[in-house]
Amino acid sequence: MLNNIITPWEEPESQQGFFVPEYIEQMAWDVLEEFDFQTKSMECVTTKADKGGAIWKLETSEGPKSLKLLHRRPTRSLFSLAAQEYLVHVQNARVPEIIKTKTGSYYVLAGGMVWFVAEWIEPLAPVSKDLEGAKQLCYAIGEFHRLTRGFTPPPEVEVSSRLYKWPKQYEKIIRKMDWFRNIASLYDDMPASSRILDVVDYFEEQAIDSYRRLMESKYKELVQLGKEYWGLAHQDYGWSNGQMGPGDMWIIDLDGVSYDLAIRDLSKLITGSMTDLGYWDFEWAKGMIEAYNEANPIPPELYEILLIDLSLPMDFYKNVKEMVYEPELFLNEETRAMVDRIAETDRSKRDVLDQLMAETLATGTIDWNMPLTESVEWQTGTWEVPALPQEARASMLLNMETMKEKKKEKKKEKKKEKLKVEEFEEKKDKEAKKLEKKLKKKLKKEKKKAKEEEKKLKKAKKKEKEKKKKEGKVA
């Protein structure tokens, strides 16, 4: 059973987010045989069915635990487990401790994926959805970022880093704005299209300005200090992944951590909070930054990057990017109302960012001459991914081929959509040329007609003059 390969699955409508196929459920029980405790019950609490991941809450002879099936590549998944182990045992951070197997391993490889068990922290409660709660979240993630500095993973794992990818992400957003414009033009009869066309130029200008400012900032110098200097960003931090528990705030669900300018977590948190409020509030944003800065002092050079990232039209981009897949379904009345809300919220952003720029909120410093280079000695062999049996390997390769085919199909669909847009543009160009030709022809006719009218008028004037002349002679 452990050698069967896990693939993404479809969930029944009535069990969205909680359903796992029977073979995975059985595999979970088999995985639990690798641990010393006895499992009394197991309840699925969330799934990522489209990717092949799930989380269960366990009641065991050793208290409550969580069992996680990670959907990423095994070597990549081990990066996050190593980070979690480092935070617990080196930094004494409030993140769940990983429970080792009977053989002393941090994980079990089953179905071609990494599974692991961690402590289930109880009680955990979300912080209040007000400024005080937001400050608690910000202080906690600031502390988390500070404690991850100096982390170096075991040599066997696949390093995850987004540290050097900021310019590419900004470029991608600018590029997609043109896609949104073209698709909305192509499907101009859909309810949301006209509203997207109303605002896309504005948001595109924002993205271009953010990119320009990023390239003019100290970004390049900052990232040259290296991954270990800046530490890890959670990448999916929010009200559900930072909660109040025993002793203070706990941070959970670390499977997406990667090296980054970790301030990005704060940027996402502020943007999300402003979206929830429905407008940008200076006191909220300031309070959140101050709380973060208290736990992890922000250098002015990094504070500038934070403000640049906040200026990026991320809320618009992330909410309308799905239109490229199924525009006929996406560009509906609901999307139109959503775009209205995003545009309304954004109206107050510029003033708040200007006020934040004028404030002295960043109190950290950078020692450019002494990058952080602490390292951890990892037990040799603990983090190696064992080779799969031949049959399972063949099955995995087949699954990978299937996934590749699906990706190819998606690419084909994207290509078709792009061709549609290009055809539309070509059609527009042809129609424009045709119209231009028609207008020129019409103008030519009108000029000819005007000349003929002018000739007639001159002729009539001449006749009138001659008539008056004759009448004068007679008199």
CSV table of C-alpha atoms in Angstrom, one decimal:
chain,number,residue,atom,x,y,z
A,1,MET,CA,0.0,0.0,0.0
A,2,LEU,CA,2.8,2.5,0.8
A,3,ASN,CA,4.2,2.1,-2.7
A,4,ASN,CA,0.9,3.1,-4.4
A,5,ILE,CA,1.4,6.6,-6.0
A,6,ILE,CA,-0.8,9.4,-4.7
A,7,THR,CA,-2.4,11.6,-7.4
A,8,PRO,CA,-4.7,14.6,-7.1
A,9,TRP,CA,-8.4,13.7,-6.6
A,10,GLU,CA,-11.9,15.1,-7.1
A,11,GLU,CA,-14.1,15.8,-4.1
A,12,PRO,CA,-17.9,15.3,-3.9
A,13,GLU,CA,-19.7,18.6,-3.5
A,14,SER,CA,-20.9,17.7,0.0
A,15,GLN,CA,-17.4,17.0,1.2
A,16,GLN,CA,-15.4,19.8,-0.2
A,17,GLY,CA,-12.2,20.2,1.8
A,18,PHE,CA,-12.6,17.1,3.9
A,19,PHE,CA,-12.7,14.1,1.4
A,20,VAL,CA,-9.8,11.8,0.7
A,21,PRO,CA,-9.9,8.6,-1.4
A,22,GLU,CA,-10.1,5.3,0.4
A,23,TYR,CA,-6.6,4.2,-0.7
A,24,ILE,CA,-5.1,7.4,0.8
A,25,GLU,CA,-7.1,6.9,4.0
A,26,GLN,CA,-5.7,3.3,4.3
A,27,MET,CA,-2.2,4.6,3.5
A,28,ALA,CA,-2.5,7.1,6.3
A,29,TRP,CA,-3.1,4.2,8.8
A,30,ASP,CA,-0.2,2.3,7.3
A,31,VAL,CA,2.0,5.4,7.8
A,32,LEU,CA,1.0,5.7,11.5
A,33,GLU,CA,2.3,2.1,12.1
A,34,GLU,CA,5.8,3.7,11.8
A,35,PHE,CA,5.3,5.6,15.1
A,36,ASP,CA,5.5,4.5,18.7
A,37,PHE,CA,2.1,5.8,19.8
A,38,GLN,CA,-1.3,4.1,19.3
A,39,THR,CA,-3.8,6.0,17.2
A,40,LYS,CA,-7.3,6.0,18.7
A,41,SER,CA,-9.1,8.1,16.0
A,42,MET,CA,-8.2,10.1,12.9
A,43,GLU,CA,-10.3,13.0,11.4
A,44,CYS,CA,-9.5,14.8,8.2
A,45,VAL,CA,-9.6,18.5,8.9
A,46,THR,CA,-8.5,19.9,5.5
A,47,THR,CA,-7.4,18.8,2.0
A,48,LYS,CA,-5.7,20.2,-1.1
A,49,ALA,CA,-7.4,17.7,-3.4
A,50,ASP,CA,-6.3,19.4,-6.6
A,51,LYS,CA,-2.6,19.0,-5.5
A,52,GLY,CA,-2.7,15.8,-3.5
A,53,GLY,CA,-2.3,17.0,0.1
A,54,ALA,CA,-4.3,16.6,3.4
A,55,ILE,CA,-4.2,17.1,7.1
A,56,TRP,CA,-5.7,14.8,9.8
A,57,LYS,CA,-6.2,15.4,13.5
A,58,LEU,CA,-5.2,12.3,15.5
A,59,GLU,CA,-6.2,11.3,19.0
A,60,THR,CA,-3.4,9.1,20.3
A,61,SER,CA,-2.1,7.4,23.4
A,62,GLU,CA,0.4,10.3,23.6
A,63,GLY,CA,-2.1,13.1,23.2
A,64,PRO,CA,-3.4,14.9,20.1
A,65,LYS,CA,-1.2,15.0,17.0
A,66,SER,CA,-1.5,16.1,13.4
A,67,LEU,CA,-0.7,13.9,10.4
A,68,LYS,CA,0.2,15.8,7.2
A,69,LEU,CA,0.5,14.5,3.7
A,70,LEU,CA,2.6,17.2,1.9
A,71,HIS,CA,1.8,17.7,-1.8
A,72,ARG,CA,5.2,19.1,-2.9
A,73,ARG,CA,8.2,17.2,-4.2
A,74,PRO,CA,9.7,15.1,-1.4
A,75,THR,CA,13.1,16.9,-1.5
A,76,ARG,CA,11.3,20.3,-1.4
A,77,SER,CA,9.0,19.1,1.5
A,78,LEU,CA,12.1,18.2,3.5
A,79,PHE,CA,13.3,21.8,3.3
A,80,SER,CA,10.2,22.9,5.3
A,81,LEU,CA,10.6,20.1,7.8
A,82,ALA,CA,14.2,21.0,8.4
A,83,ALA,CA,13.2,24.6,9.0
A,84,GLN,CA,10.5,23.5,11.4
A,85,GLU,CA,13.0,21.3,13.3
A,86,TYR,CA,15.5,24.2,13.4
A,87,LEU,CA,13.0,26.6,14.8
A,88,VAL,CA,11.8,24.2,17.6
A,89,HIS,CA,15.2,22.7,18.7
A,90,VAL,CA,17.6,25.5,17.9
A,91,GLN,CA,15.5,28.6,18.4
A,92,ASN,CA,12.9,27.4,20.8
A,93,ALA,CA,10.2,29.0,18.6
A,94,ARG,CA,6.5,28.4,19.1
A,95,VAL,CA,5.9,26.1,16.2
A,96,PRO,CA,4.7,22.5,16.5
A,97,GLU,CA,7.4,19.9,17.2
A,98,ILE,CA,7.9,17.1,14.7
A,99,ILE,CA,7.4,13.6,16.1
A,100,LYS,CA,10.1,11.1,15.0
A,101,THR,CA,9.3,7.6,13.8
A,102,LYS,CA,10.4,4.4,15.5
A,103,THR,CA,13.7,4.6,13.4
A,104,GLY,CA,14.4,8.2,14.3
A,105,SER,CA,13.3,9.7,11.0
A,106,TYR,CA,11.4,13.0,10.7
A,107,TYR,CA,9.0,11.7,8.1
A,108,VAL,CA,7.7,8.7,6.2
A,109,LEU,CA,7.8,8.4,2.4
A,110,ALA,CA,4.6,6.8,1.1
A,111,GLY,CA,2.8,7.1,-2.2
A,112,GLY,CA,5.8,9.1,-3.5
A,113,MET,CA,5.0,11.9,-1.0
A,114,VAL,CA,6.3,13.0,2.4
A,115,TRP,CA,4.1,12.4,5.5
A,116,PHE,CA,5.0,13.6,8.9
A,117,VAL,CA,3.4,13.8,12.4
A,118,ALA,CA,3.6,16.9,14.7
A,119,GLU,CA,2.2,18.0,18.0
A,120,TRP,CA,-1.4,19.3,17.8
A,121,ILE,CA,-1.2,22.5,19.8
A,122,GLU,CA,-4.2,22.9,22.2
A,123,PRO,CA,-5.8,25.2,22.9
A,124,LEU,CA,-5.3,27.5,19.8
A,125,ALA,CA,-7.6,30.4,19.1
A,126,PRO,CA,-7.6,33.0,16.4
A,127,VAL,CA,-6.8,36.6,17.5
A,128,SER,CA,-9.5,39.2,17.4
A,129,LYS,CA,-10.3,40.7,14.0
A,130,ASP,CA,-9.4,44.2,15.1
A,131,LEU,CA,-6.2,46.3,15.2
A,132,GLU,CA,-5.0,44.7,18.4
A,133,GLY,CA,-5.4,41.3,16.9
A,134,ALA,CA,-3.6,42.5,13.7
A,135,LYS,CA,-0.7,43.8,15.9
A,136,GLN,CA,-0.4,40.4,17.6
A,137,LEU,CA,-0.2,38.7,14.3
A,138,CYS,CA,2.5,41.1,13.1
A,139,TYR,CA,4.6,40.8,16.2
A,140,ALA,CA,4.5,37.0,15.9
A,141,ILE,CA,5.6,36.9,12.3
A,142,GLY,CA,8.3,39.5,13.0
A,143,GLU,CA,9.6,37.2,15.8
A,144,PHE,CA,9.4,34.2,13.4
A,145,HIS,CA,11.4,36.0,10.7
A,146,ARG,CA,14.1,37.0,13.2
A,147,LEU,CA,14.4,33.4,14.5
A,148,THR,CA,14.7,32.0,11.0
A,149,ARG,CA,17.8,34.1,10.2
A,150,GLY,CA,20.9,32.0,10.0
A,151,PHE,CA,19.0,28.8,9.0
A,152,THR,CA,21.0,26.6,6.7
A,153,PRO,CA,19.2,23.4,5.5
A,154,PRO,CA,20.8,19.9,5.3
A,155,PRO,CA,22.8,19.4,2.1
A,156,GLU,CA,20.4,16.6,0.9
A,157,VAL,CA,17.3,18.8,0.6
A,158,GLU,CA,16.0,21.0,-2.2
A,159,VAL,CA,16.5,24.7,-1.3
A,160,SER,CA,13.4,26.9,-1.8
A,161,SER,CA,14.1,30.5,-2.4
A,162,ARG,CA,12.1,33.5,-3.7
A,163,LEU,CA,14.8,36.0,-2.7
A,164,TYR,CA,16.0,36.8,-6.2
A,165,LYS,CA,12.6,36.6,-8.0
A,166,TRP,CA,10.9,39.9,-7.1
A,167,PRO,CA,11.6,41.7,-10.4
A,168,LYS,CA,10.3,38.7,-12.4
A,169,GLN,CA,7.1,38.6,-10.4
A,170,TYR,CA,6.6,42.3,-10.9
A,171,GLU,CA,7.2,41.9,-14.7
A,172,LYS,CA,4.7,39.0,-14.8
A,173,ILE,CA,2.0,41.2,-13.2
A,174,ILE,CA,2.7,44.0,-15.8
A,175,ARG,CA,2.5,41.5,-18.6
A,176,LYS,CA,-0.7,40.0,-17.4
A,177,MET,CA,-2.4,43.4,-17.3
A,178,ASP,CA,-2.3,43.4,-21.1
A,179,TRP,CA,-3.8,39.9,-21.1
A,180,PHE,CA,-6.6,41.1,-18.9
A,181,ARG,CA,-7.2,44.1,-21.2
A,182,ASN,CA,-7.2,41.9,-24.4
A,183,ILE,CA,-9.5,39.2,-22.9
A,184,ALA,CA,-12.0,41.8,-21.6
A,185,SER,CA,-12.0,43.4,-25.0
A,186,LEU,CA,-12.5,40.0,-26.7
A,187,TYR,CA,-15.4,39.2,-24.4
A,188,ASP,CA,-16.8,42.7,-24.3
A,189,ASP,CA,-20.4,41.5,-24.0
A,190,MET,CA,-19.8,39.9,-20.6
A,191,PRO,CA,-20.9,41.8,-17.4
A,192,ALA,CA,-17.5,42.3,-15.9
A,193,SER,CA,-15.6,43.2,-19.0
A,194,SER,CA,-16.4,46.9,-19.2
A,195,ARG,CA,-15.5,47.4,-15.6
A,196,ILE,CA,-12.2,45.6,-16.0
A,197,LEU,CA,-11.5,47.8,-19.0
A,198,ASP,CA,-12.3,50.9,-17.0
A,199,VAL,CA,-9.6,50.1,-14.3
A,200,VAL,CA,-6.9,48.0,-16.0
A,201,ASP,CA,-4.9,51.0,-17.3
A,202,TYR,CA,-4.9,52.5,-13.9
A,203,PHE,CA,-3.6,49.3,-12.2
A,204,GLU,CA,-1.1,48.7,-15.0
A,205,GLU,CA,0.4,52.2,-14.4
A,206,GLN,CA,0.6,51.3,-10.7
A,207,ALA,CA,2.5,48.0,-11.5
A,208,ILE,CA,4.9,49.8,-13.9
A,209,ASP,CA,5.6,52.4,-11.3
A,210,SER,CA,6.2,49.8,-8.5
A,211,TYR,CA,8.6,47.9,-10.8
A,212,ARG,CA,10.5,51.1,-11.7
A,213,ARG,CA,10.8,51.9,-8.0
A,214,LEU,CA,12.0,48.4,-7.1
A,215,MET,CA,14.7,48.5,-9.7
A,216,GLU,CA,15.8,52.0,-8.4
A,217,SER,CA,15.8,50.8,-4.8
A,218,LYS,CA,18.5,48.9,-2.7
A,219,TYR,CA,16.9,45.6,-3.7
A,220,LYS,CA,19.9,44.3,-5.5
A,221,GLU,CA,22.3,45.2,-2.7
A,222,LEU,CA,20.0,43.7,-0.1
A,223,VAL,CA,19.6,40.3,-1.8
A,224,GLN,CA,23.4,40.1,-2.2
A,225,LEU,CA,23.6,39.6,1.6
A,226,GLY,CA,22.4,36.1,0.9
A,227,LYS,CA,19.6,33.7,1.9
A,228,GLU,CA,20.8,32.9,5.4
A,229,TYR,CA,21.1,36.6,6.2
A,230,TRP,CA,17.4,37.3,5.6
A,231,GLY,CA,15.9,34.0,6.7
A,232,LEU,CA,12.5,32.5,5.8
A,233,ALA,CA,9.1,33.9,4.9
A,234,HIS,CA,6.1,31.8,5.8
A,235,GLN,CA,4.4,32.7,2.4
A,236,ASP,CA,0.9,31.8,3.6
A,237,TYR,CA,0.6,33.7,6.8
A,238,GLY,CA,-2.6,35.1,8.1
A,239,TRP,CA,-5.4,34.9,10.7
A,240,SER,CA,-5.6,31.1,10.5
A,241,ASN,CA,-1.8,30.3,10.6
A,242,GLY,CA,-0.9,32.6,13.5
A,243,GLN,CA,-3.0,31.8,16.6
A,244,MET,CA,-3.0,32.4,20.3
A,245,GLY,CA,-2.0,29.3,22.3
A,246,PRO,CA,0.0,28.1,25.3
A,247,GLY,CA,2.5,30.8,26.3
A,248,ASP,CA,1.7,33.3,23.4
A,249,MET,CA,1.3,33.3,19.6
A,250,TRP,CA,2.0,30.1,17.7
A,251,ILE,CA,2.7,29.8,14.0
A,252,ILE,CA,1.5,26.7,12.2
A,253,ASP,CA,1.5,25.2,8.6
A,254,LEU,CA,5.1,25.8,7.7
A,255,ASP,CA,5.1,23.6,4.6
A,256,GLY,CA,5.4,26.6,2.2
A,257,VAL,CA,8.4,28.4,3.9
A,258,SER,CA,11.1,29.7,1.6
A,259,TYR,CA,14.1,32.1,1.7
A,260,ASP,CA,12.9,35.6,0.9
A,261,LEU,CA,12.9,39.2,1.9
A,262,ALA,CA,10.6,38.0,4.7
A,263,ILE,CA,8.9,41.4,4.9
A,264,ARG,CA,6.7,40.1,2.1
A,265,ASP,CA,4.6,38.3,4.7
A,266,LEU,CA,3.9,41.6,6.4
A,267,SER,CA,3.1,43.2,3.0
A,268,LYS,CA,0.5,40.5,2.3
A,269,LEU,CA,-0.9,40.8,5.8
A,270,ILE,CA,-1.4,44.5,5.6
A,271,THR,CA,-2.9,44.3,2.1
A,272,GLY,CA,-5.3,41.6,3.2
A,273,SER,CA,-6.3,43.6,6.3
A,274,MET,CA,-7.1,46.7,4.2
A,275,THR,CA,-9.1,44.5,1.8
A,276,ASP,CA,-11.1,43.2,4.8
A,277,LEU,CA,-11.7,46.8,6.0
A,278,GLY,CA,-12.8,47.9,2.6
A,279,TYR,CA,-10.4,50.9,2.6
A,280,TRP,CA,-6.8,51.8,3.5
A,281,ASP,CA,-6.5,53.0,7.1
A,282,PHE,CA,-3.3,54.8,8.1
A,283,GLU,CA,-3.6,54.0,11.8
A,284,TRP,CA,-4.1,50.3,11.1
A,285,ALA,CA,-1.2,50.1,8.7
A,286,LYS,CA,1.1,52.1,11.0
A,287,GLY,CA,0.1,50.0,14.0
A,288,MET,CA,0.9,46.7,12.2
A,289,ILE,CA,4.3,47.9,11.0
A,290,GLU,CA,5.2,49.2,14.5
A,291,ALA,CA,4.3,45.8,16.0
A,292,TYR,CA,6.4,44.0,13.5
A,293,ASN,CA,9.3,46.4,13.9
A,294,GLU,CA,9.2,45.9,17.7
A,295,ALA,CA,9.8,42.1,17.2
A,296,ASN,CA,12.2,42.4,14.2
A,297,PRO,CA,13.5,45.9,13.6
A,298,ILE,CA,13.2,46.9,9.9
A,299,PRO,CA,16.2,48.7,8.3
A,300,PRO,CA,15.1,51.8,6.3
A,301,GLU,CA,16.3,50.2,3.0
A,302,LEU,CA,14.0,47.2,3.6
A,303,TYR,CA,11.1,49.6,4.7
A,304,GLU,CA,11.3,51.2,1.3
A,305,ILE,CA,10.9,47.8,-0.3
A,306,LEU,CA,7.9,47.1,1.9
A,307,LEU,CA,6.2,50.4,0.7
A,308,ILE,CA,7.0,49.5,-2.9
A,309,ASP,CA,5.5,46.1,-2.5
A,310,LEU,CA,2.4,47.6,-0.9
A,311,SER,CA,2.0,49.9,-3.9
A,312,LEU,CA,1.8,46.9,-6.3
A,313,PRO,CA,-1.9,46.3,-7.4
A,314,MET,CA,-1.7,42.7,-5.9
A,315,ASP,CA,-5.4,42.6,-4.8
A,316,PHE,CA,-6.6,43.3,-8.4
A,317,TYR,CA,-4.1,41.0,-10.0
A,318,LYS,CA,-4.6,37.9,-7.7
A,319,ASN,CA,-8.4,38.2,-7.9
A,320,VAL,CA,-8.8,38.6,-11.7
A,321,LYS,CA,-5.9,36.4,-13.0
A,322,GLU,CA,-8.2,33.4,-13.2
A,323,MET,CA,-10.0,35.1,-16.1
A,324,VAL,CA,-7.4,33.7,-18.5
A,325,TYR,CA,-8.6,30.1,-18.1
A,326,GLU,CA,-12.4,30.4,-18.4
A,327,PRO,CA,-13.4,34.0,-19.3
A,328,GLU,CA,-16.9,33.0,-20.3
A,329,LEU,CA,-17.6,31.8,-16.7
A,330,PHE,CA,-15.4,34.3,-14.9
A,331,LEU,CA,-16.5,37.6,-16.3
A,332,ASN,CA,-19.9,37.6,-14.6
A,333,GLU,CA,-21.8,40.0,-12.4
A,334,GLU,CA,-20.1,38.7,-9.3
A,335,THR,CA,-16.7,39.5,-10.7
A,336,ARG,CA,-18.0,43.0,-11.7
A,337,ALA,CA,-19.0,43.7,-8.1
A,338,MET,CA,-15.6,42.3,-6.9
A,339,VAL,CA,-13.7,44.7,-9.2
A,340,ASP,CA,-15.9,47.6,-8.0
A,341,ARG,CA,-14.9,46.7,-4.4
A,342,ILE,CA,-11.2,46.4,-5.3
A,343,ALA,CA,-11.2,49.8,-7.1
A,344,GLU,CA,-13.1,51.5,-4.3
A,345,THR,CA,-10.6,50.1,-1.6
A,346,ASP,CA,-7.6,51.2,-3.7
A,347,ARG,CA,-8.8,54.8,-3.9
A,348,SER,CA,-7.5,55.5,-0.3
A,349,LYS,CA,-4.2,53.5,-0.7
A,350,ARG,CA,-2.0,56.2,-2.2
A,351,ASP,CA,-2.6,58.7,0.6
A,352,VAL,CA,-1.9,56.1,3.3
A,353,LEU,CA,1.3,55.0,1.6
A,354,ASP,CA,2.4,58.6,1.3
A,355,GLN,CA,1.8,59.1,5.1
A,356,LEU,CA,3.7,55.9,5.9
A,357,MET,CA,6.6,57.1,3.8
A,358,ALA,CA,6.7,60.3,5.8
A,359,GLU,CA,6.8,58.4,9.1
A,360,THR,CA,10.0,57.1,10.8
A,361,LEU,CA,8.8,53.6,11.6
A,362,ALA,CA,11.9,51.6,10.6
A,363,THR,CA,14.5,51.4,13.4
A,364,GLY,CA,16.7,48.5,12.2
A,365,THR,CA,20.2,48.6,10.7
A,366,ILE,CA,22.1,46.5,8.3
A,367,ASP,CA,25.7,45.5,8.9
A,368,TRP,CA,26.8,45.4,5.3
A,369,ASN,CA,30.2,44.0,6.2
A,370,MET,CA,29.1,41.2,8.5
A,371,PRO,CA,26.4,39.0,6.8
A,372,LEU,CA,24.8,36.4,9.0
A,373,THR,CA,26.4,33.0,8.3
A,374,GLU,CA,25.5,30.8,11.3
A,375,SER,CA,24.9,27.2,10.4
A,376,VAL,CA,23.5,24.0,12.0
A,377,GLU,CA,25.2,20.6,12.0
A,378,TRP,CA,22.7,18.1,10.7
A,379,GLN,CA,22.8,14.4,11.4
A,380,THR,CA,24.2,12.7,8.3
A,381,GLY,CA,21.7,10.6,6.3
A,382,THR,CA,18.6,11.8,8.3
A,383,TRP,CA,17.3,13.9,5.4
A,384,GLU,CA,18.0,11.7,2.4
A,385,VAL,CA,15.0,10.5,0.4
A,386,PRO,CA,15.2,6.8,0.0
A,387,ALA,CA,15.0,5.3,-3.5
A,388,LEU,CA,11.5,3.9,-4.4
A,389,PRO,CA,11.0,0.3,-5.3
A,390,GLN,CA,11.1,-0.3,-9.1
A,391,GLU,CA,7.3,-0.9,-9.4
A,392,ALA,CA,6.5,2.2,-7.5
A,393,ARG,CA,9.1,4.2,-9.4
A,394,ALA,CA,7.5,3.1,-12.7
A,395,SER,CA,4.1,4.1,-11.4
A,396,MET,CA,5.4,7.5,-10.3
A,397,LEU,CA,7.0,8.1,-13.7
A,398,LEU,CA,3.7,7.2,-15.3
A,399,ASN,CA,1.9,9.6,-13.0
A,400,MET,CA,4.5,12.3,-13.9
A,401,GLU,CA,3.8,11.7,-17.6
A,402,THR,CA,0.1,12.0,-17.0
A,403,MET,CA,0.7,15.3,-15.1
A,404,LYS,CA,2.9,16.5,-17.9
A,405,GLU,CA,0.1,15.7,-20.4
A,406,LYS,CA,-2.3,17.7,-18.3
A,407,LYS,CA,0.1,20.6,-18.2
A,408,LYS,CA,0.5,20.4,-21.9
A,409,GLU,CA,-3.3,20.5,-22.3
A,410,LYS,CA,-3.4,23.6,-20.1
A,411,LYS,CA,-0.7,25.2,-22.1
A,412,LYS,CA,-2.7,24.4,-25.3
A,413,GLU,CA,-5.7,26.0,-23.8
A,414,LYS,CA,-3.7,29.1,-22.8
A,415,LYS,CA,-2.3,29.2,-26.4
A,416,LYS,CA,-5.8,29.0,-27.8
A,417,GLU,CA,-6.9,31.8,-25.6
A,418,LYS,CA,-3.8,33.8,-26.7
A,419,LEU,CA,-4.5,33.0,-30.4
A,420,LYS,CA,-8.1,34.2,-29.8
A,421,VAL,CA,-6.8,37.5,-28.4
A,422,GLU,CA,-4.3,37.8,-31.3
A,423,GLU,CA,-7.1,37.0,-33.8
A,424,PHE,CA,-9.2,39.6,-32.2
A,425,GLU,CA,-6.4,42.2,-32.3
A,426,GLU,CA,-5.8,41.3,-36.0
A,427,LYS,CA,-9.5,41.6,-36.7
A,428,LYS,CA,-9.6,44.9,-34.9
A,429,ASP,CA,-6.6,46.1,-37.0
A,430,LYS,CA,-8.3,45.0,-40.2
A,431,GLU,CA,-11.5,46.6,-39.3
A,432,ALA,CA,-9.7,49.8,-38.3
A,433,LYS,CA,-7.9,49.8,-41.7
A,434,LYS,CA,-11.1,49.1,-43.5
A,435,LEU,CA,-12.8,51.9,-41.6
A,436,GLU,CA,-9.9,54.2,-42.3
A,437,LYS,CA,-10.1,53.3,-46.0
A,438,LYS,CA,-13.8,54.0,-46.0
A,439,LEU,CA,-13.4,57.3,-44.2
A,440,LYS,CA,-10.7,58.4,-46.7
A,441,LYS,CA,-13.0,57.4,-49.5
A,442,LYS,CA,-15.9,59.3,-47.9
A,443,LEU,CA,-13.6,62.3,-47.3
A,444,LYS,CA,-12.5,62.2,-50.9
A,445,LYS,CA,-16.1,62.2,-52.1
A,446,GLU,CA,-17.0,65.1,-49.7
A,447,LYS,CA,-14.0,67.1,-51.0
A,448,LYS,CA,-15.0,66.4,-54.6
A,449,LYS,CA,-18.6,67.4,-53.7
A,450,ALA,CA,-17.4,70.5,-51.9
A,451,LYS,CA,-15.3,71.5,-55.0
A,452,GLU,CA,-18.3,71.0,-57.2
A,453,GLU,CA,-20.5,73.0,-54.9
A,454,GLU,CA,-17.8,75.7,-54.9
A,455,LYS,CA,-17.8,75.7,-58.7
A,456,LYS,CA,-21.5,76.0,-58.8
A,457,LEU,CA,-21.5,78.8,-56.3
A,458,LYS,CA,-18.9,80.6,-58.3
A,459,LYS,CA,-20.9,80.1,-61.5
A,460,ALA,CA,-24.1,81.3,-59.8
A,461,LYS,CA,-22.2,84.4,-58.5
A,462,LYS,CA,-20.9,85.1,-62.0
A,463,LYS,CA,-24.3,84.8,-63.5
A,464,GLU,CA,-25.7,87.1,-60.8
A,465,LYS,CA,-23.0,89.6,-61.5
A,466,GLU,CA,-23.6,89.5,-65.2
A,467,LYS,CA,-27.4,89.8,-64.7
A,468,LYS,CA,-26.8,92.9,-62.5
A,469,LYS,CA,-24.5,94.3,-65.1
A,470,LYS,CA,-27.1,93.9,-67.8
A,471,GLU,CA,-29.8,95.4,-65.7
A,472,GLY,CA,-27.6,98.4,-65.0
A,473,LYS,CA,-27.0,99.0,-68.7
A,474,VAL,CA,-30.7,98.8,-69.4
A,475,ALA,CA,-31.4,101.4,-66.7
